[in-house]
CSV table of C-alpha atoms in Angstrom, one decimal:
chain,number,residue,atom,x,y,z
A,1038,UNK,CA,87.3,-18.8,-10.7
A,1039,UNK,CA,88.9,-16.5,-8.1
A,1040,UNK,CA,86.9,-14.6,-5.6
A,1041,UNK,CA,88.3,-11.7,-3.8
A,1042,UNK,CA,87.7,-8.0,-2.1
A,1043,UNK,CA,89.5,-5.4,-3.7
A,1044,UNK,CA,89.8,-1.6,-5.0
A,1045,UNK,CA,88.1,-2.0,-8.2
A,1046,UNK,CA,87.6,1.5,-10.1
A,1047,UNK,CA,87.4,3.2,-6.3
A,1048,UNK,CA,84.9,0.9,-5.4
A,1049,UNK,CA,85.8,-2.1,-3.7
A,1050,UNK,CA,88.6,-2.5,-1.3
A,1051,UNK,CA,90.4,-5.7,1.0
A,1052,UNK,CA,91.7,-8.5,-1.6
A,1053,UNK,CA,91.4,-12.5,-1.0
A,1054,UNK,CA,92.3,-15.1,-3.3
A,1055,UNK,CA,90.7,-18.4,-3.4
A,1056,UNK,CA,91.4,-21.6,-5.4
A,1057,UNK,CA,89.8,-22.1,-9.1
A,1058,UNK,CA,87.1,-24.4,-9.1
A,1059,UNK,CA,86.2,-26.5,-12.1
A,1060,UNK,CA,83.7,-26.3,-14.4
A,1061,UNK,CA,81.5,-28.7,-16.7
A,1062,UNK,CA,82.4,-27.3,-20.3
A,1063,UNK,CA,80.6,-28.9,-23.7
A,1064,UNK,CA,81.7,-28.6,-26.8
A,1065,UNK,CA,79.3,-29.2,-29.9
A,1066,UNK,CA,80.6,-30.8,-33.3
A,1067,UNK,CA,78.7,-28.8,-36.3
A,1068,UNK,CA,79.4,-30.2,-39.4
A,1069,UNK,CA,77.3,-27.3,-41.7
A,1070,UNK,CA,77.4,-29.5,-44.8
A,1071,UNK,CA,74.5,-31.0,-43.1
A,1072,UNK,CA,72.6,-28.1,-42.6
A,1073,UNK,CA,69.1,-28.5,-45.2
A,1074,UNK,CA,65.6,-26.9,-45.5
A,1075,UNK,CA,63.5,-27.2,-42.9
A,1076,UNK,CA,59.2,-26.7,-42.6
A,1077,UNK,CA,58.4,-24.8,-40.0
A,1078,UNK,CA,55.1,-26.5,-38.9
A,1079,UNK,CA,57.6,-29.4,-37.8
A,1080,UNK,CA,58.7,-27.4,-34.7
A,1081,UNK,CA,57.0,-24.6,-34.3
A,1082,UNK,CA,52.4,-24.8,-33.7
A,1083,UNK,CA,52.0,-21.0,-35.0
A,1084,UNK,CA,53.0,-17.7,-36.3
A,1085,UNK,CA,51.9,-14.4,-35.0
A,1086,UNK,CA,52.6,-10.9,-36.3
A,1087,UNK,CA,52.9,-7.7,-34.2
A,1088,UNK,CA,53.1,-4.1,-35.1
A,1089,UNK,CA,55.1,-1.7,-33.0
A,1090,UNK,CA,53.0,1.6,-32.9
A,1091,UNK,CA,55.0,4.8,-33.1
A,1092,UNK,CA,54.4,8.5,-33.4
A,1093,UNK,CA,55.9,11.4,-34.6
A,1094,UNK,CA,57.3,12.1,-30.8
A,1095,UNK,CA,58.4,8.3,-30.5
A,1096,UNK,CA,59.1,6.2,-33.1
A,1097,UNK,CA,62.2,3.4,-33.7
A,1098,UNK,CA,64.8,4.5,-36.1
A,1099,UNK,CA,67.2,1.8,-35.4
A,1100,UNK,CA,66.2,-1.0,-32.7
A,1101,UNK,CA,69.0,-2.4,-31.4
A,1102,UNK,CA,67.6,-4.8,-28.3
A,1103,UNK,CA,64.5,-6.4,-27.1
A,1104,UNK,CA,63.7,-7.5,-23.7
A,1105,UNK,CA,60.1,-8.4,-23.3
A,1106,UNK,CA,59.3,-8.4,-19.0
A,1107,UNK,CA,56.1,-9.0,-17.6
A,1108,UNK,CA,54.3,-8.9,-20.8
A,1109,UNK,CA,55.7,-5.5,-22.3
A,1110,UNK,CA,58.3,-5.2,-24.9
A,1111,UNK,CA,60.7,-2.6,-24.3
A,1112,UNK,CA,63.1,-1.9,-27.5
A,1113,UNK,CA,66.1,0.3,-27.3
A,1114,UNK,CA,67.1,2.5,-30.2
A,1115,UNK,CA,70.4,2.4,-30.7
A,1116,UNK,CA,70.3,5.8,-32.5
A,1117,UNK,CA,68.1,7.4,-30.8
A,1118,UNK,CA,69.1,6.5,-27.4
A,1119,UNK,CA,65.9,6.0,-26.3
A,1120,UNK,CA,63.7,3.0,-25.1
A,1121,UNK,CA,60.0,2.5,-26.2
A,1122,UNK,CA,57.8,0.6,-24.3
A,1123,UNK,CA,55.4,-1.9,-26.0
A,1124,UNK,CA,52.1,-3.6,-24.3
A,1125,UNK,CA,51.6,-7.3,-26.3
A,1126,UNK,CA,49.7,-6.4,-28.9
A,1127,UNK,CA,52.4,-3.8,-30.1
A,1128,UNK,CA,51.0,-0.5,-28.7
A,1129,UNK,CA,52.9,2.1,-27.9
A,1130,UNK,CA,52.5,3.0,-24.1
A,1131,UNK,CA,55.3,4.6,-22.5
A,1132,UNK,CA,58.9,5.7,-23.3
A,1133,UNK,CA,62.6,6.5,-21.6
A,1134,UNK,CA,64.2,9.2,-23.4
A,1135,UNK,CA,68.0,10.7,-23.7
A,1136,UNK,CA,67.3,14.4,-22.4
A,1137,UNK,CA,70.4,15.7,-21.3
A,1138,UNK,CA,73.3,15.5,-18.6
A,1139,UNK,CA,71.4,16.8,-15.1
A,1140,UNK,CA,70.1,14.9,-12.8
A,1141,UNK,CA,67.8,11.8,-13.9
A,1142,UNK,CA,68.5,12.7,-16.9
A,1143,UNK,CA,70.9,10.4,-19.6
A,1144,UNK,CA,72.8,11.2,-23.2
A,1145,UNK,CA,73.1,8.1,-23.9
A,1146,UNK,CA,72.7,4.0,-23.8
A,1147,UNK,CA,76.0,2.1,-23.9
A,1148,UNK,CA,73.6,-0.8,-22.6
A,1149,UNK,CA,70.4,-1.8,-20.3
A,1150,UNK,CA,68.7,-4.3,-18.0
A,1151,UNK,CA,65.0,-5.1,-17.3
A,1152,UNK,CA,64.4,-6.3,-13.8
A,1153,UNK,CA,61.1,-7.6,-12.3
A,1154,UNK,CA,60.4,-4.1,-11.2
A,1155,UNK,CA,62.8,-1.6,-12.9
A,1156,UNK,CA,64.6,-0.4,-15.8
A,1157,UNK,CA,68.4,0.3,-15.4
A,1158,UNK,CA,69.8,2.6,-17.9
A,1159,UNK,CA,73.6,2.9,-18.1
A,1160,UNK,CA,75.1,5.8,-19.3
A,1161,UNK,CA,79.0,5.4,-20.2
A,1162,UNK,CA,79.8,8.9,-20.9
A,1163,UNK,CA,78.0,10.7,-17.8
A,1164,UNK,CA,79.5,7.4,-15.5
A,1165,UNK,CA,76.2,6.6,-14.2
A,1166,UNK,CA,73.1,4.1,-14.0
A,1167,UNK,CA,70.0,5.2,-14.0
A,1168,UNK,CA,66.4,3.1,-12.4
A,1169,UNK,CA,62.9,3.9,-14.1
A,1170,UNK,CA,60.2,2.0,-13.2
A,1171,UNK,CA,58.0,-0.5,-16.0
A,1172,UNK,CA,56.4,2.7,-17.2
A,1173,UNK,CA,59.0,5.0,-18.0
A,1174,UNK,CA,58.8,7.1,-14.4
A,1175,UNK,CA,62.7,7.7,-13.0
A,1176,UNK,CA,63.0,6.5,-9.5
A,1177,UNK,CA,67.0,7.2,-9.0
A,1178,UNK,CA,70.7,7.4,-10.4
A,1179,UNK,CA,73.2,6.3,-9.0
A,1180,UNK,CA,77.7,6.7,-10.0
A,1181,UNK,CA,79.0,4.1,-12.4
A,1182,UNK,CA,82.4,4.0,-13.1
A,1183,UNK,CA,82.6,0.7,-15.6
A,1184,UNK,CA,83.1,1.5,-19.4
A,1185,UNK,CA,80.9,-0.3,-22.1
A,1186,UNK,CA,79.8,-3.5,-20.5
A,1187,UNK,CA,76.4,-5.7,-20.2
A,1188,UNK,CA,75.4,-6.4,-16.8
A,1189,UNK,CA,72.7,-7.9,-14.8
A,1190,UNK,CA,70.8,-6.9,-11.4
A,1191,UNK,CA,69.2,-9.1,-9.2
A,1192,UNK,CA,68.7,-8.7,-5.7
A,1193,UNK,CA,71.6,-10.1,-4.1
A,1194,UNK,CA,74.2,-10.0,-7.0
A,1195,UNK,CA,75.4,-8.2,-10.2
A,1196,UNK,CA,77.1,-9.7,-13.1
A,1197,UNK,CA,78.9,-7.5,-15.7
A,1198,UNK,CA,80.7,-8.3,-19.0
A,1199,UNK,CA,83.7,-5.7,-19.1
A,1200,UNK,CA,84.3,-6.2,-22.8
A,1201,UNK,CA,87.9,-7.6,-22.6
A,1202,UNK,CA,88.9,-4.0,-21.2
A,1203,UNK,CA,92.8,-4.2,-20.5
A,1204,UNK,CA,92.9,-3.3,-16.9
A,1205,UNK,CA,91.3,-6.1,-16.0
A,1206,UNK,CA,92.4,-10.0,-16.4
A,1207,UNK,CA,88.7,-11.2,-16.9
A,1208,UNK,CA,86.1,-10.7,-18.7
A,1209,UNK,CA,83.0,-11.4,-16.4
A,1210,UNK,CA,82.9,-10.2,-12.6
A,1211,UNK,CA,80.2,-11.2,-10.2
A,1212,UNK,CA,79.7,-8.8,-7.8
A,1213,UNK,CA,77.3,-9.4,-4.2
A,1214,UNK,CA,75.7,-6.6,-2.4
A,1215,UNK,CA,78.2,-7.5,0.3
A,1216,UNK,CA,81.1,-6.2,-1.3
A,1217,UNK,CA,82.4,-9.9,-2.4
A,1218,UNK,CA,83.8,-10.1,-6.3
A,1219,UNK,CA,83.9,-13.1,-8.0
A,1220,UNK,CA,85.6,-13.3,-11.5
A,1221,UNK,CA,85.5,-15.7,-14.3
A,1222,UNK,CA,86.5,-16.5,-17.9
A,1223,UNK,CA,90.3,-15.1,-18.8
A,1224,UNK,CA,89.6,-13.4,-22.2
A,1225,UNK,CA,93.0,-14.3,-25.2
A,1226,UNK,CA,95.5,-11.5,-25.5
A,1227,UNK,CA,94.3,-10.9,-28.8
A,1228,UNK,CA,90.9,-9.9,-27.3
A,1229,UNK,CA,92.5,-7.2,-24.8
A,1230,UNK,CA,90.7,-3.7,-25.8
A,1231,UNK,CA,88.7,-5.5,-28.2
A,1232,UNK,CA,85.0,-4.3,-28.1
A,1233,UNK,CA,82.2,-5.8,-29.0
A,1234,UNK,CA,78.6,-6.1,-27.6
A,1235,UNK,CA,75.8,-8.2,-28.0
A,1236,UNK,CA,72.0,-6.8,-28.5
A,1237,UNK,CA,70.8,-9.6,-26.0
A,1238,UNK,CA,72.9,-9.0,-22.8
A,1239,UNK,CA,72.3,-12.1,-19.8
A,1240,UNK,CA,69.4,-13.8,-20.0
A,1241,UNK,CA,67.3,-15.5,-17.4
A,1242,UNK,CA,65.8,-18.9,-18.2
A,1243,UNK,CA,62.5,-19.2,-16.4
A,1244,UNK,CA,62.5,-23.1,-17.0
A,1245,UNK,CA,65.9,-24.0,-14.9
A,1246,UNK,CA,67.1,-20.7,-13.4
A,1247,UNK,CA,69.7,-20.4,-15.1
A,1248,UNK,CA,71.5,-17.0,-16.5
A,1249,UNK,CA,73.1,-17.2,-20.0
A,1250,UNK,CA,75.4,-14.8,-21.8
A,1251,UNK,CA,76.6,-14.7,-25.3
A,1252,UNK,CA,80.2,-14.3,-25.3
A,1253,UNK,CA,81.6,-12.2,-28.3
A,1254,UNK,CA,84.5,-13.4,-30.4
A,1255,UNK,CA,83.5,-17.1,-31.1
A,1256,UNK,CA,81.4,-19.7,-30.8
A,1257,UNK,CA,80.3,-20.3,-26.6
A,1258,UNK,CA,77.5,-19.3,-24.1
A,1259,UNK,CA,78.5,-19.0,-20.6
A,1260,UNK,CA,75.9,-20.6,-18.3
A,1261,UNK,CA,75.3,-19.2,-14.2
A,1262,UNK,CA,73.7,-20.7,-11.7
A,1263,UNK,CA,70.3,-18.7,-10.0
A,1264,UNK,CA,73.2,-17.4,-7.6
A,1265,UNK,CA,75.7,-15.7,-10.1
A,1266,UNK,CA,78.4,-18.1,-10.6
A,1267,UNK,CA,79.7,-20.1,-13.2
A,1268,UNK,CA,78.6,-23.6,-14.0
A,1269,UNK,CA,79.7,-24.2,-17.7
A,1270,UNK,CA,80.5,-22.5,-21.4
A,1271,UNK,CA,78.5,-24.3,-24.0
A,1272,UNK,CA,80.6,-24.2,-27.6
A,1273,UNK,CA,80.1,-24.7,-31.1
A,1274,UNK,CA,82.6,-26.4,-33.3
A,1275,UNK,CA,82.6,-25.6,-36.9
A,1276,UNK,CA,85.4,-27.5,-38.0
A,1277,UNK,CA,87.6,-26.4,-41.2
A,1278,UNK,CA,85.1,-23.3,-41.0
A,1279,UNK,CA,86.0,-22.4,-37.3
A,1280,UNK,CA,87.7,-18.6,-37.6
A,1281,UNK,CA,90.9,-19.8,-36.0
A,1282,UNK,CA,92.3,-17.8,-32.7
A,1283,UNK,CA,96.0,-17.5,-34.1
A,1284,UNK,CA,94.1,-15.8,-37.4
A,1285,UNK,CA,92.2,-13.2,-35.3
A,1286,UNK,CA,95.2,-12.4,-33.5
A,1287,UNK,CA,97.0,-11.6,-36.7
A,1288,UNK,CA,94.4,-9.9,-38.7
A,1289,UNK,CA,93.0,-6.4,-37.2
A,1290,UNK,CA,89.5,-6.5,-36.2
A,1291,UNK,CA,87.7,-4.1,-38.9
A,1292,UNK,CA,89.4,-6.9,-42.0
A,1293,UNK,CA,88.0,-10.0,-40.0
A,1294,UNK,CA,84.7,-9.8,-40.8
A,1295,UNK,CA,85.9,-10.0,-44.8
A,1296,UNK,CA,88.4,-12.8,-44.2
A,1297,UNK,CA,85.6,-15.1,-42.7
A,1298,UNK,CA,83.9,-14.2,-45.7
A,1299,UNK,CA,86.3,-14.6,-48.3
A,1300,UNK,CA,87.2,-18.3,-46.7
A,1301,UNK,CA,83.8,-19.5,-45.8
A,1302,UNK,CA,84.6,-19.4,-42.3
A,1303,UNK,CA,81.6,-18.4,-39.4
A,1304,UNK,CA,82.7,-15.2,-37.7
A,1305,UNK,CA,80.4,-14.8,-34.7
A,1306,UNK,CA,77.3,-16.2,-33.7
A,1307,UNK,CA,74.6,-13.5,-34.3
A,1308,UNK,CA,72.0,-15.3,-31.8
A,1309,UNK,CA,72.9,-18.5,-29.3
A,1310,UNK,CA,70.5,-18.4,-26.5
A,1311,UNK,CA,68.0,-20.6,-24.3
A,1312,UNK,CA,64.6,-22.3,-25.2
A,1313,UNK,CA,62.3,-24.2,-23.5
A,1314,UNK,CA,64.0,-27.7,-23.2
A,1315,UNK,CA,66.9,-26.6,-25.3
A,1316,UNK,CA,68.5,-23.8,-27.0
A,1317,UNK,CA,68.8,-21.8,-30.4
A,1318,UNK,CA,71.5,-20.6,-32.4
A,1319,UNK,CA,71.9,-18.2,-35.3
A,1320,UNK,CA,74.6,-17.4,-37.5
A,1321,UNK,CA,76.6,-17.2,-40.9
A,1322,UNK,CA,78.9,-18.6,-42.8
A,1323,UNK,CA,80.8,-17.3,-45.8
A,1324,UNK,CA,78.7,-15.0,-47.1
A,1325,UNK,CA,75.4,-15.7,-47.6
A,1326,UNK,CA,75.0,-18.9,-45.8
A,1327,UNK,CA,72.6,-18.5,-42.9
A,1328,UNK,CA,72.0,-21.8,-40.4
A,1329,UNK,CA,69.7,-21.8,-37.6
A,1330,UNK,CA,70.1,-24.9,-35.2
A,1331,UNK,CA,67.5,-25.5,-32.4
A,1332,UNK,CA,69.1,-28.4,-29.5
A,1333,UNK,CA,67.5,-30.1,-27.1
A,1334,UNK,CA,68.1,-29.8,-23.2
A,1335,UNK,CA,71.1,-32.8,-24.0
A,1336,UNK,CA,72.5,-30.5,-27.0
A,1337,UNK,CA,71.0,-32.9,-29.4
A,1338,UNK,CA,70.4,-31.2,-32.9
A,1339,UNK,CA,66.6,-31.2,-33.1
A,1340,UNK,CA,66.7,-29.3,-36.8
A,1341,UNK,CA,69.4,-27.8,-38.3
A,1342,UNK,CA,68.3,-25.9,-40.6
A,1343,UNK,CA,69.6,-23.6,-43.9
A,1344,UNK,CA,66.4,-22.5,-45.0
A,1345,UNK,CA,63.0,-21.9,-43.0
A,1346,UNK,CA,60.0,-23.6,-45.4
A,1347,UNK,CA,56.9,-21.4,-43.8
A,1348,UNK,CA,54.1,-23.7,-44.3
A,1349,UNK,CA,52.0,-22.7,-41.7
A,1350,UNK,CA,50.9,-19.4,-43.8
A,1351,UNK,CA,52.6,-19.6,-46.8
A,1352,UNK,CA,54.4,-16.0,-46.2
A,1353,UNK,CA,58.7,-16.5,-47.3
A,1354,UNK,CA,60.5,-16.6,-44.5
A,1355,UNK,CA,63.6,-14.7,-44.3
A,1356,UNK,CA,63.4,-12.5,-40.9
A,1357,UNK,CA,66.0,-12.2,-38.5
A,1358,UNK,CA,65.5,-14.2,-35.1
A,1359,UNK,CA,66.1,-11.1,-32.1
A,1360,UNK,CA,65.0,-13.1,-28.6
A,1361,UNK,CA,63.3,-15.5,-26.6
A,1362,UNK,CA,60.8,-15.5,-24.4
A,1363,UNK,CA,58.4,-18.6,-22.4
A,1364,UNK,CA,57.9,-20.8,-25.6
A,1365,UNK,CA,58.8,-18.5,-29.1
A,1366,UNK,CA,61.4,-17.0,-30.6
A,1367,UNK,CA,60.8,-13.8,-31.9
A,1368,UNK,CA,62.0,-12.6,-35.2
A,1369,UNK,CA,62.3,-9.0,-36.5
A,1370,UNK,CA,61.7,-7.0,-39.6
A,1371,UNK,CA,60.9,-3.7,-40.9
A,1372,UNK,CA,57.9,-3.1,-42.9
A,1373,UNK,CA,59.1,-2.9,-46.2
A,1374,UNK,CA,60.7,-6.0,-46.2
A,1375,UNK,CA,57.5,-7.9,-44.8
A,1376,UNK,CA,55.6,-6.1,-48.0
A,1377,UNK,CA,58.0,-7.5,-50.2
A,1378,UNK,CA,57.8,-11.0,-49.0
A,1379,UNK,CA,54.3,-10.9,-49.0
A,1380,UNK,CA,54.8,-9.5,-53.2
A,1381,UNK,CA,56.8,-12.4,-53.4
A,1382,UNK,CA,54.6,-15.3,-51.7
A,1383,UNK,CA,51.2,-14.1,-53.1
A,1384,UNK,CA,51.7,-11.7,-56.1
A,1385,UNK,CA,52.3,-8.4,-57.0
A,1386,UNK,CA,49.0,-7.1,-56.7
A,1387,UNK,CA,48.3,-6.7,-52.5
A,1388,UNK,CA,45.1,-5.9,-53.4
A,1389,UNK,CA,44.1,-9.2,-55.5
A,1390,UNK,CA,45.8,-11.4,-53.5
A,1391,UNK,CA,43.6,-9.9,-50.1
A,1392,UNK,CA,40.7,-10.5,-51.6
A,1393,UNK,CA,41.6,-14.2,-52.5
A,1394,UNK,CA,43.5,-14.9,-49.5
A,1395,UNK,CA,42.3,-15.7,-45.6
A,1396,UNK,CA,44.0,-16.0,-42.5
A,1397,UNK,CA,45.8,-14.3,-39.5
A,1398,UNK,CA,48.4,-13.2,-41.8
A,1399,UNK,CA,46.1,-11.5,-44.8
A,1400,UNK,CA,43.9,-9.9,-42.1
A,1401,UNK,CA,47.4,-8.6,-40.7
A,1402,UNK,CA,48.6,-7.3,-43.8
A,1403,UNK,CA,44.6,-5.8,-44.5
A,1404,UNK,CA,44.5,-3.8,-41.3
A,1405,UNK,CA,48.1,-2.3,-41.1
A,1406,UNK,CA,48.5,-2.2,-44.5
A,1407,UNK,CA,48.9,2.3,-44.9
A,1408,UNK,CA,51.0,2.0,-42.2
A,1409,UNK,CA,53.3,-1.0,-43.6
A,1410,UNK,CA,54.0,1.5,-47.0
A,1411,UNK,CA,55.7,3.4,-44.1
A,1412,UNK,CA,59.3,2.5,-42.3
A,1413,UNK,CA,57.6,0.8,-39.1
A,1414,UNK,CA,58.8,-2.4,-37.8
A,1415,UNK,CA,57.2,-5.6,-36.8
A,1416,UNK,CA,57.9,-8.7,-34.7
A,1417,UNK,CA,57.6,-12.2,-35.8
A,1418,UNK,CA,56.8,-14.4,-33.0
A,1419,UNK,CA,56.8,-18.5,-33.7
A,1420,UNK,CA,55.8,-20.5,-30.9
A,1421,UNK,CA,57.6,-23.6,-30.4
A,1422,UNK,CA,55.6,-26.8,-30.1
């Protein structure tokens, strides 16, 4: 790690240079032969289903992230540029729109952060970060000079992920509100200009305080203290299915994602991100092989899993897990698909199998059930036991 005072992008000046300090890395042996079928009432104590509410004013085309902060969910739209606001039980309530290039207004959403108060929005192509409040309001903007990039905001400190952008030597900078930068994590020259970003940016862990981000291009999470800096980068080992470093350097990025498949090789982790006592990871390999792996707080595998059995309502489970929050994992899915899985698990007929059928999940399906033969979406929230 190197800390230092400089002249970044016309921001920073005076530059100091202090000595590396060591960090506590762990690497995790996967062997994915192992990976089986696994019921989820063995880890998880229930399912829930939410409907996100639109209207013809707002509505989700394409939701790209999910933060959910002081009991609202807010969900950016990647093609819309917009951010739609969510109480608990799915309503919608408020909602940050793209609206131009003046002031407190953005174009677009290259990437955002939910604090405990406000909304930064960060707009890439007008160079500037924009603060809402929790209900959409627009408090005030401020210049930003970084390209694409995830960052976080607390108080006393910023972290930002520069997407291995050549000019700088790093790929995560910490930077106080006294001016001091800190950088870690050299990125491989193969990365340099690469770009690639994560839906779920840092993440705060409200059980140890810690702050997690996914880093692209392979298999690790980088963990930070409550502070900002460094402490360790958690890894996955695949083995003979490991997408080796001298191949991505040889094989241009837009053909990698067919290579992994054609030699049954894991890419990228879609999801790796903390728990309650542990952590949860998401990905595939080859093709069509899809693994989900829960650890515990000691890495230990607690289920490893190629297949999610739902027998705690009998709906088939084959929903994509988005983020965590306190003690679920949330999964997403439009409506169609949930229709078709519920064709699937109870028969053809919606109407038959409703009136033979009781629960949370049939009264679900009964009361949203015009409005899930139209493109909405809905979140999937197990709770872990």
């Amino acid at each position: 790690m190197k800390k230092f005072n400089l002249i970044l992008l016309l921001i920073l000046s005076a530059c100091t240079t202090n000595e590396d300090s060591e960090i506590n890395n762990i690497e995790i042996q996967i062997d994915l032969e192992k990976s089986k079928s696994v019921k989820l009432s063995d880890y998880f104590s229930s399912i829930e289903y939410i409907f996100l509410s639109n209207n013809e004013n707002n509505y989700l085309a394409q939701p790209y992230t999910i933060v959910k902060k002081s009991g609202l969910f807010f969900v950016r739209d990647i093609l819309l540029n917009s951010i739609l606001i969510f109480d608990g039980q799915g309503t919608l309530i408020n909602a940050i729109l793209s609206s131009g290039a003046g002031p407190g207004e953005f174009q677009s959403i290259d990437n955002f952060f939910i604090g405990n108060e406000f909304v930064y929005v960060k707009d890439v192509s007008l160079r500037k970060m924009l603060i809402f409040d929790h209900e959409g309001n627009f408090i005030s903007e401020t210049q930003n000079l970084f390209g694409q990039s995830n960052f976080y905001i607390s108080e006393a400190f910023e972290l930002w992920y520069l997407n291995n952008q050549a000019e700088y030597d790093f790929r995560i900078m910490r930077k106080a509100n006294d001016g001091e930068i800190s950088t870690f994590l050299n990125y491989d020259e193969w990365m340099a200009d690469k770009s690639a970003m994560k839906p779920n940016s840092f993440i705060e862990s409200a059980e140890n305080e810690k702050i997690y981000f996914q880093l692209p291009f392979g298999y690790e999470l980088a963990q930070f203290s409550q502070t900002g800096f460094l402490e360790r980068v958690i890894s996955l080992d695949f083995g003979k299915h490991n997408f080796k470093s001298a191949d991505r350097n040889r094989i241009p990025i837009f053909e990698q994602t067919n290579f992994a498949e054609e030699n049954d090789l894991v890419d990228d982790l879609i999801n790796f991100f903390p728990v309650p006592s542990g952590y949860f990871a998401y990905f595939t390999q080859g093709r069509q092989k899809k693994h989900q792996l829960l650890f515990d707080e000691n890495f230990e595998i607690k289920f490893q899993a190629k297949n999610l059995i739902n027998d705690l309502d009998g709906l088939e489970f084959a929903f994509t897990p988005w983020f965590t929050e306190d003690n679920s994992i949330y999964f997403l899915t439009n409506s169609n698909a949930l229709l078709l899985a519920y064709r699937q698990s109870f028969g053809e007929d919606i109407a038959t199998a409703l009136s033979k059928k009781s629960g949370a999940l049939h009264d679900f399906v009964e009361e949203n059930l015009l409005d899930l033969q139209e493109e909405n979406n809905i979140l999937v929230k197990l709770t872990l036991k």
